[in-house]
Amino acid sequence: MKDVTPLTEGWTLRHAAGDTVPAPAEAPAGDIPATVPGCVHTDLLAAGLIEDPFLSRNETAVAWVGRTDWRYDTALGPRDTAHERTDLVLDGLDTVAAVRVGGVPVGNTRNMHRSYRFDITDRLDPAAATPLSVEFTSAYTEAEAVRAQVGERPNAYPEPFQYIRKMACSFGWDWGPTLVTAGMWRPVRLEHWSTARLATVRPLVTVDGPTGRAELRVDVERTATGGGVLTVRARVGDHTASADFDGDGTTLTVEVPDPALWWPRGYGEQPLYDTELELLDATGAVLDRWERRIGFRTVTLDTGADAHGTAFTLAVNAEPVFARGVNWIPDDVFPSRIGPDRYRARLTQAADAGVNLVRVWGGGIYESDDFYDVCDELGLLVWQDFLFACAAYPEEQPLRSEIEAEARENVTRLMPHASLVLWNGNNENLWGFRDWDWEPALDGGSWGEGYYLGLLPRVVAETDPTRPYWAGSPWSGGWDHHPNEPAHGTAHSWDVWNRTDYTDYLDTVPRFVAEFGWQAPPAHATLRRALPGEELLPTSPGMLHHQKAHDGNGKLERGLAHHFAVPPAGPAHFDRWHYLTQLNQARAVATGIEHWRSHWPVCAGTVLWQLNDCWPVTSWAAVDGDARPKPLYFTLRRLYADRLLTVQRRDGRPTVVADNQSAIPWDAAVRLRRMAADGRILAETTVTARAGARSVALATVPGELLPDAGSGKEFLVADAGELRALHFPVRDHAFAYPAPRYDVATVRRGDEPDAVDVVVTARTLLRDLLLQADRLAPTAVADQGPLTLLPGESATIRVRGWDGGGDGDGDGATAAVRAALFMVEPA
């Protein structure tokens, strides 16, 4: 059996200065301890040699790190194995590296997204330690050299990320810092083996009527003496098969009668079958083993023409799915710090918010198998971008062969995962070619079209024909339509955030909204940690540094001004600005999702930009860089629930919409009340909206229940069970909100020592009441986001991670809660 020796101990890091690359003044002299997996920044940070780049404006002070060459060193023990062969296996090198064993070069790398294997059998000393060094050239040096070779190409950001196969967002983005990493970011090991090893195993999992099939396509590598017949033996659950072969590979099929089908979240269970394949020699001894979990399901993508344009609807096991999605970026700009627990925590947050689809965005990485394992278990569909984003990518060497090898390796690695349902060619590059003035700048040069419409679909068809491929997002399916035409394929909605107001989401019904979003600052406690000692203002130096979007604060202010009185400048008004910008983000996203969901099945999905952040920053995320949920997160939980009640305009008048994405019909008895701002009920009735399984139902609002179109003193309340929808005929700054009055009580939880129940009782209309729990304690989290209470109504908000300041049900706790409560106030 193959033996594996992890190489995690004894590493050191030093600046790799040479005759032409002098050490920068900031570089440490001599060796420092290094962690593998890891990167230069995290090693320097652990050694106390740089300040945390996530805090204040330290990012700029460590820019030199990314423009410096570095070397990692360790020693390999004496070669003490009876195996014929020893390979050095590096699962991820970031990015341009020269690998030497015993001072002798064994290989060079130039792709962060690939693994590498080098035969070092003859390099290891049988009696003494052998030096191993991995020397990294600055990613800037490589990218600039490739740019000089292939010629300039346009992109959306002033960094050369498209000339190197590296995580693009490490060069900075409109939500991310510029921290250009280097290092061994995935595991390193020695593998000792004899006769033959499993090089690749590709499971093509299909369902044909009552039978599930796992077709295991196996490639092997043999030693020089490893000829002859080999055997592969496979098991899927309790079902087995075996085959003999004498070449470099074979195909073995295991049939599973009546398999339990894997379903996305909300559509069924997620059964997974333990799958094992062993490689045996002629004596029956096991040479190598491959183990994964697979799920039986079918996936199709409907892109047929219809009366509304061109569909884009995913179906799992022949069941069309409304995608309740989020875009995923790397959860840390230093991805070696993301482990299984962090993946599980973040993806569980997504699942708890009702998400059923996660799009892995093309400016990041192909995530660890740990990420996809959790998605398999939670029923989160994965849309996987190939790693191209917001730039014209050269199709010449040395990039083209790297891209093909990268694509083949990652398709093979990820295809066992049942959650993976779509391969997508790129992010915004087909759109960019058409609309971002690339064509004149390119002057006929290559820009990536050959990848998205040629190479990548061929790789998917040859390697993983069980899944659909789409050329890009946005993409209308062909050049016959504009790439970002809402009626065809996938659409990105960014004009609303960049130029207009979120009410303009109501103007179109895209077939599938793959990106849209609205910015807001992170939680207050996150800001306090990230900007220590700074007086918080929207325009304070640290706040501006942690706002990476072009004119981001201007867009925030203009977005507020459409709906609220913008708070004056000055520290006394920061808390109000903070609350209103977070609320405006939640309101914007709600406007879009409620509208688009109400048009199912014409619109078949919304994918919020974005779930998460990679550092503390003002951004579009629902969960901030310190893992704290913003108000948007809790709003998303309502928007992505199986049942959504909303009021939408149909034929020019407000209409009740019951969107039922569950499998159980919903006869929604909706209590309608036309109410005055002072809380009086002006009219009341009940209507019924009968929504079948996975369908939408409408109910007309009787004329006497409709508030006057221009009234700032009336509004409509629609209640169905625990669900509530509101309709205000005017914007907030034109509505006559009463001065808010309410009572607060705090009750310590006997069954949860670190939990306090906060009970708020409204004496007036309280619109979008929000308890910012992190103001009570940095560890505190509330179980609810913004909620609206009518006079006389009460709500209980459970706060975990706070002991009530030692006075969980006293006046001190109540005063602290009042200071952390926010709501819409009169203009």
PDB file of C-alpha atoms in Angstrom, residues 406-603:
ATOM      1  CA  GLU A 406      -6.021  23.483 -14.599  1.00  0.00           C
ATOM      2  CA  ALA A 407      -9.508  22.922 -15.987  1.00  0.00           C
ATOM      3  CA  ARG A 408      -9.024  19.181 -16.505  1.00  0.00           C
ATOM      4  CA  GLU A 409      -7.588  18.678 -13.026  1.00  0.00           C
ATOM      5  CA  ASN A 410     -10.292  20.604 -11.207  1.00  0.00           C
ATOM      6  CA  VAL A 411     -13.182  19.134 -13.160  1.00  0.00           C
ATOM      7  CA  THR A 412     -11.823  15.693 -12.268  1.00  0.00           C
ATOM      8  CA  ARG A 413     -11.287  16.626  -8.616  1.00  0.00           C
ATOM      9  CA  LEU A 414     -14.721  18.137  -8.064  1.00  0.00           C
ATOM     10  CA  MET A 415     -16.973  15.879 -10.132  1.00  0.00           C
ATOM     11  CA  PRO A 416     -17.646  13.355  -7.325  1.00  0.00           C
ATOM     12  CA  HIS A 417     -19.660  16.009  -5.473  1.00  0.00           C
ATOM     13  CA  ALA A 418     -23.423  15.666  -5.869  1.00  0.00           C
ATOM     14  CA  SER A 419     -23.892  19.334  -4.987  1.00  0.00           C
ATOM     15  CA  LEU A 420     -21.992  20.526  -8.073  1.00  0.00           C
ATOM     16  CA  VAL A 421     -24.611  21.146 -10.768  1.00  0.00           C
ATOM     17  CA  LEU A 422     -23.190  23.712 -13.198  1.00  0.00           C
ATOM     18  CA  TRP A 423     -19.872  24.652 -14.789  1.00  0.00           C
ATOM     19  CA  ASN A 424     -19.705  28.312 -15.826  1.00  0.00           C
ATOM     20  CA  GLY A 425     -17.037  29.656 -18.177  1.00  0.00           C
ATOM     21  CA  ASN A 426     -16.332  33.090 -16.713  1.00  0.00           C
ATOM     22  CA  ASN A 427     -17.580  36.111 -14.809  1.00  0.00           C
ATOM     23  CA  GLU A 428     -18.561  39.167 -16.916  1.00  0.00           C
ATOM     24  CA  ASN A 429     -15.948  38.771 -19.651  1.00  0.00           C
ATOM     25  CA  LEU A 430     -18.357  38.183 -22.540  1.00  0.00           C
ATOM     26  CA  TRP A 431     -20.316  41.191 -21.313  1.00  0.00           C
ATOM     27  CA  GLY A 432     -17.101  43.180 -20.915  1.00  0.00           C
ATOM     28  CA  PHE A 433     -16.078  42.521 -24.504  1.00  0.00           C
ATOM     29  CA  ARG A 434     -19.369  43.938 -25.752  1.00  0.00           C
ATOM     30  CA  ASP A 435     -19.917  46.886 -23.404  1.00  0.00           C
ATOM     31  CA  TRP A 436     -16.673  47.948 -21.745  1.00  0.00           C
ATOM     32  CA  ASP A 437     -14.789  49.280 -24.793  1.00  0.00           C
ATOM     33  CA  TRP A 438     -12.510  46.262 -24.978  1.00  0.00           C
ATOM     34  CA  GLU A 439     -12.835  45.617 -28.687  1.00  0.00           C
ATOM     35  CA  PRO A 440     -10.979  48.739 -29.903  1.00  0.00           C
ATOM     36  CA  ALA A 441      -8.252  48.255 -27.308  1.00  0.00           C
ATOM     37  CA  LEU A 442      -7.774  44.616 -28.283  1.00  0.00           C
ATOM     38  CA  ASP A 443      -7.432  45.451 -31.979  1.00  0.00           C
ATOM     39  CA  GLY A 444      -8.130  41.841 -32.961  1.00  0.00           C
ATOM     40  CA  GLY A 445      -6.104  40.255 -30.175  1.00  0.00           C
ATOM     41  CA  SER A 446      -7.323  37.271 -28.205  1.00  0.00           C
ATOM     42  CA  TRP A 447      -9.383  37.950 -25.094  1.00  0.00           C
ATOM     43  CA  GLY A 448     -10.742  34.620 -23.833  1.00  0.00           C
ATOM     44  CA  GLU A 449     -13.630  33.837 -26.166  1.00  0.00           C
ATOM     45  CA  GLY A 450     -11.774  30.740 -27.324  1.00  0.00           C
ATOM     46  CA  TYR A 451     -11.707  29.489 -23.750  1.00  0.00           C
ATOM     47  CA  TYR A 452     -15.383  30.096 -22.972  1.00  0.00           C
ATOM     48  CA  LEU A 453     -16.870  28.929 -26.279  1.00  0.00           C
ATOM     49  CA  GLY A 454     -14.240  26.358 -27.261  1.00  0.00           C
ATOM     50  CA  LEU A 455     -11.740  24.934 -24.802  1.00  0.00           C
ATOM     51  CA  LEU A 456     -13.810  24.800 -21.610  1.00  0.00           C
ATOM     52  CA  PRO A 457     -16.980  23.253 -23.047  1.00  0.00           C
ATOM     53  CA  ARG A 458     -14.759  20.643 -24.716  1.00  0.00           C
ATOM     54  CA  VAL A 459     -13.012  19.855 -21.411  1.00  0.00           C
ATOM     55  CA  VAL A 460     -16.360  19.487 -19.630  1.00  0.00           C
ATOM     56  CA  ALA A 461     -17.824  17.326 -22.413  1.00  0.00           C
ATOM     57  CA  GLU A 462     -14.796  15.027 -22.394  1.00  0.00           C
ATOM     58  CA  THR A 463     -14.287  14.888 -18.637  1.00  0.00           C
ATOM     59  CA  ASP A 464     -17.666  15.407 -16.959  1.00  0.00           C
ATOM     60  CA  PRO A 465     -20.530  15.011 -19.432  1.00  0.00           C
ATOM     61  CA  THR A 466     -23.065  14.525 -16.611  1.00  0.00           C
ATOM     62  CA  ARG A 467     -23.293  18.260 -15.880  1.00  0.00           C
ATOM     63  CA  PRO A 468     -24.342  21.263 -17.957  1.00  0.00           C
ATOM     64  CA  TYR A 469     -21.911  23.961 -19.037  1.00  0.00           C
ATOM     65  CA  TRP A 470     -22.738  27.643 -19.568  1.00  0.00           C
ATOM     66  CA  ALA A 471     -20.279  29.960 -21.263  1.00  0.00           C
ATOM     67  CA  GLY A 472     -20.415  32.845 -18.819  1.00  0.00           C
ATOM     68  CA  SER A 473     -22.387  35.076 -16.557  1.00  0.00           C
ATOM     69  CA  PRO A 474     -24.011  37.148 -17.740  1.00  0.00           C
ATOM     70  CA  TRP A 475     -24.598  35.366 -21.030  1.00  0.00           C
ATOM     71  CA  SER A 476     -27.627  35.183 -23.278  1.00  0.00           C
ATOM     72  CA  GLY A 477     -26.638  31.900 -24.929  1.00  0.00           C
ATOM     73  CA  GLY A 478     -25.165  33.344 -28.126  1.00  0.00           C
ATOM     74  CA  TRP A 479     -24.106  36.508 -29.890  1.00  0.00           C
ATOM     75  CA  ASP A 480     -27.595  36.869 -31.403  1.00  0.00           C
ATOM     76  CA  HIS A 481     -28.568  38.689 -28.214  1.00  0.00           C
ATOM     77  CA  HIS A 482     -26.749  41.157 -26.001  1.00  0.00           C
ATOM     78  CA  PRO A 483     -24.709  39.199 -23.404  1.00  0.00           C
ATOM     79  CA  ASN A 484     -26.613  40.874 -20.560  1.00  0.00           C
ATOM     80  CA  GLU A 485     -30.094  40.810 -22.084  1.00  0.00           C
ATOM     81  CA  PRO A 486     -32.498  40.088 -19.183  1.00  0.00           C
ATOM     82  CA  ALA A 487     -34.902  38.071 -21.359  1.00  0.00           C
ATOM     83  CA  HIS A 488     -32.218  35.544 -22.331  1.00  0.00           C
ATOM     84  CA  GLY A 489     -30.094  33.379 -20.047  1.00  0.00           C
ATOM     85  CA  THR A 490     -28.340  34.894 -17.047  1.00  0.00           C
ATOM     86  CA  ALA A 491     -28.308  38.594 -16.195  1.00  0.00           C
ATOM     87  CA  HIS A 492     -26.302  40.823 -13.848  1.00  0.00           C
ATOM     88  CA  SER A 493     -28.108  43.878 -12.475  1.00  0.00           C
ATOM     89  CA  TRP A 494     -25.554  46.548 -11.558  1.00  0.00           C
ATOM     90  CA  ASP A 495     -26.912  49.755 -13.101  1.00  0.00           C
ATOM     91  CA  VAL A 496     -29.359  49.969 -10.198  1.00  0.00           C
ATOM     92  CA  TRP A 497     -26.613  50.114  -7.543  1.00  0.00           C
ATOM     93  CA  ASN A 498     -24.228  52.156  -9.646  1.00  0.00           C
ATOM     94  CA  ARG A 499     -26.569  54.706 -11.201  1.00  0.00           C
ATOM     95  CA  THR A 500     -30.220  54.684 -10.161  1.00  0.00           C
ATOM     96  CA  ASP A 501     -32.392  53.474  -7.267  1.00  0.00           C
ATOM     97  CA  TYR A 502     -33.351  50.020  -6.098  1.00  0.00           C
ATOM     98  CA  THR A 503     -36.981  50.547  -7.033  1.00  0.00           C
ATOM     99  CA  ASP A 504     -35.774  50.163 -10.624  1.00  0.00           C
ATOM    100  CA  TYR A 505     -35.429  46.427  -9.957  1.00  0.00           C
ATOM    101  CA  LEU A 506     -39.185  46.415 -10.525  1.00  0.00           C
ATOM    102  CA  ASP A 507     -38.789  47.382 -14.185  1.00  0.00           C
ATOM    103  CA  THR A 508     -37.586  44.028 -15.534  1.00  0.00           C
ATOM    104  CA  VAL A 509     -38.156  40.302 -15.079  1.00  0.00           C
ATOM    105  CA  PRO A 510     -34.864  38.584 -15.957  1.00  0.00           C
ATOM    106  CA  ARG A 511     -34.889  34.854 -16.626  1.00  0.00           C
ATOM    107  CA  PHE A 512     -32.178  34.363 -13.974  1.00  0.00           C
ATOM    108  CA  VAL A 513     -30.498  37.064 -11.884  1.00  0.00           C
ATOM    109  CA  ALA A 514     -26.970  35.793 -11.301  1.00  0.00           C
ATOM    110  CA  GLU A 515     -25.646  38.975  -9.662  1.00  0.00           C
ATOM    111  CA  PHE A 516     -27.233  41.973  -7.985  1.00  0.00           C
ATOM    112  CA  GLY A 517     -26.646  43.700  -4.690  1.00  0.00           C
ATOM    113  CA  TRP A 518     -26.378  46.772  -2.509  1.00  0.00           C
ATOM    114  CA  GLN A 519     -23.630  47.913  -0.187  1.00  0.00           C
ATOM    115  CA  ALA A 520     -23.597  48.509   3.555  1.00  0.00           C
ATOM    116  CA  PRO A 521     -20.917  48.811   6.244  1.00  0.00           C
ATOM    117  CA  PRO A 522     -20.101  45.848   8.480  1.00  0.00           C
ATOM    118  CA  ALA A 523     -21.343  45.454  12.035  1.00  0.00           C
ATOM    119  CA  HIS A 524     -20.383  48.101  14.569  1.00  0.00           C
ATOM    120  CA  ALA A 525     -18.185  45.709  16.574  1.00  0.00           C
ATOM    121  CA  THR A 526     -16.387  44.720  13.374  1.00  0.00           C
ATOM    122  CA  LEU A 527     -15.631  48.364  12.633  1.00  0.00           C
ATOM    123  CA  ARG A 528     -14.405  48.946  16.178  1.00  0.00           C
ATOM    124  CA  ARG A 529     -12.016  45.986  15.907  1.00  0.00           C
ATOM    125  CA  ALA A 530     -10.784  46.871  12.427  1.00  0.00           C
ATOM    126  CA  LEU A 531     -10.311  50.583  13.148  1.00  0.00           C
ATOM    127  CA  PRO A 532      -8.933  50.707  16.691  1.00  0.00           C
ATOM    128  CA  GLY A 533      -8.880  54.160  18.238  1.00  0.00           C
ATOM    129  CA  GLU A 534     -10.440  55.847  15.219  1.00  0.00           C
ATOM    130  CA  GLU A 535     -13.381  58.200  15.534  1.00  0.00           C
ATOM    131  CA  LEU A 536     -15.961  56.581  13.291  1.00  0.00           C
ATOM    132  CA  LEU A 537     -17.252  58.724  10.449  1.00  0.00           C
ATOM    133  CA  PRO A 538     -18.312  57.710   6.934  1.00  0.00           C
ATOM    134  CA  THR A 539     -15.326  59.705   5.694  1.00  0.00           C
ATOM    135  CA  SER A 540     -12.776  58.907   8.414  1.00  0.00           C
ATOM    136  CA  PRO A 541      -9.441  57.643   7.029  1.00  0.00           C
ATOM    137  CA  GLY A 542      -9.982  54.046   8.079  1.00  0.00           C
ATOM    138  CA  MET A 543     -13.588  53.944   6.875  1.00  0.00           C
ATOM    139  CA  LEU A 544     -12.519  55.227   3.478  1.00  0.00           C
ATOM    140  CA  HIS A 545      -9.668  52.727   3.316  1.00  0.00           C
ATOM    141  CA  HIS A 546     -12.098  49.900   4.049  1.00  0.00           C
ATOM    142  CA  GLN A 547     -14.399  51.074   1.253  1.00  0.00           C
ATOM    143  CA  LYS A 548     -12.908  49.767  -1.983  1.00  0.00           C
ATOM    144  CA  ALA A 549     -15.746  50.492  -4.432  1.00  0.00           C
ATOM    145  CA  HIS A 550     -15.380  53.412  -6.814  1.00  0.00           C
ATOM    146  CA  ASP A 551     -17.418  56.270  -5.326  1.00  0.00           C
ATOM    147  CA  GLY A 552     -18.819  53.739  -2.880  1.00  0.00           C
ATOM    148  CA  ASN A 553     -19.739  56.262  -0.199  1.00  0.00           C
ATOM    149  CA  GLY A 554     -21.306  58.529  -2.822  1.00  0.00           C
ATOM    150  CA  LYS A 555     -23.503  55.672  -3.996  1.00  0.00           C
ATOM    151  CA  LEU A 556     -24.451  54.856  -0.414  1.00  0.00           C
ATOM    152  CA  GLU A 557     -25.476  58.462   0.211  1.00  0.00           C
ATOM    153  CA  ARG A 558     -27.386  58.839  -3.042  1.00  0.00           C
ATOM    154  CA  GLY A 559     -29.136  55.535  -2.368  1.00  0.00           C
ATOM    155  CA  LEU A 560     -30.166  56.800   1.070  1.00  0.00           C
ATOM    156  CA  ALA A 561     -31.371  60.126  -0.255  1.00  0.00           C
ATOM    157  CA  HIS A 562     -34.009  58.431  -2.411  1.00  0.00           C
ATOM    158  CA  HIS A 563     -35.698  57.142   0.740  1.00  0.00           C
ATOM    159  CA  PHE A 564     -34.456  58.836   3.904  1.00  0.00           C
ATOM    160  CA  ALA A 565     -33.144  62.128   5.169  1.00  0.00           C
ATOM    161  CA  VAL A 566     -29.380  61.639   4.986  1.00  0.00           C
ATOM    162  CA  PRO A 567     -27.877  62.129   8.461  1.00  0.00           C
ATOM    163  CA  PRO A 568     -25.654  65.207   8.811  1.00  0.00           C
ATOM    164  CA  ALA A 569     -21.900  64.820   8.913  1.00  0.00           C
ATOM    165  CA  GLY A 570     -20.220  64.411  12.268  1.00  0.00           C
ATOM    166  CA  PRO A 571     -19.578  61.727  14.883  1.00  0.00           C
ATOM    167  CA  ALA A 572     -22.900  62.368  16.644  1.00  0.00           C
ATOM    168  CA  HIS A 573     -24.753  61.095  13.572  1.00  0.00           C
ATOM    169  CA  PHE A 574     -22.566  58.124  12.611  1.00  0.00           C
ATOM    170  CA  ASP A 575     -24.721  55.554  14.382  1.00  0.00           C
ATOM    171  CA  ARG A 576     -27.786  56.772  12.501  1.00  0.00           C
ATOM    172  CA  TRP A 577     -25.924  56.669   9.179  1.00  0.00           C
ATOM    173  CA  HIS A 578     -24.703  53.165  10.004  1.00  0.00           C
ATOM    174  CA  TYR A 579     -28.228  51.907  10.764  1.00  0.00           C
ATOM    175  CA  LEU A 580     -29.830  53.523   7.731  1.00  0.00           C
ATOM    176  CA  THR A 581     -27.217  52.270   5.244  1.00  0.00           C
ATOM    177  CA  GLN A 582     -27.553  48.736   6.613  1.00  0.00           C
ATOM    178  CA  LEU A 583     -31.344  49.021   6.444  1.00  0.00           C
ATOM    179  CA  ASN A 584     -31.202  50.397   2.912  1.00  0.00           C
ATOM    180  CA  GLN A 585     -29.140  47.381   1.856  1.00  0.00           C
ATOM    181  CA  ALA A 586     -31.762  45.011   3.256  1.00  0.00           C
ATOM    182  CA  ARG A 587     -34.599  46.998   1.682  1.00  0.00           C
ATOM    183  CA  ALA A 588     -32.884  47.043  -1.719  1.00  0.00           C
ATOM    184  CA  VAL A 589     -32.310  43.298  -1.818  1.00  0.00           C
ATOM    185  CA  ALA A 590     -35.850  42.656  -0.588  1.00  0.00           C
ATOM    186  CA  THR A 591     -37.264  44.814  -3.379  1.00  0.00           C
ATOM    187  CA  GLY A 592     -35.479  42.766  -6.005  1.00  0.00           C
ATOM    188  CA  ILE A 593     -36.039  39.278  -4.636  1.00  0.00           C
ATOM    189  CA  GLU A 594     -39.704  39.810  -3.764  1.00  0.00           C
ATOM    190  CA  HIS A 595     -40.375  41.102  -7.271  1.00  0.00           C
ATOM    191  CA  TRP A 596     -38.413  38.409  -9.092  1.00  0.00           C
ATOM    192  CA  ARG A 597     -39.736  35.538  -6.954  1.00  0.00           C
ATOM    193  CA  SER A 598     -43.263  36.704  -7.667  1.00  0.00           C
ATOM    194  CA  HIS A 599     -42.596  36.038 -11.381  1.00  0.00           C
ATOM    195  CA  TRP A 600     -41.615  32.373 -11.013  1.00  0.00           C
ATOM    196  CA  PRO A 601     -41.303  30.357 -13.262  1.00  0.00           C
ATOM    197  CA  VAL A 602     -40.388  33.077 -15.790  1.00  0.00           C
ATOM    198  CA  CYS A 603     -37.616  34.133 -13.414  1.00  0.00           C
TER     199      CYS A 603
END
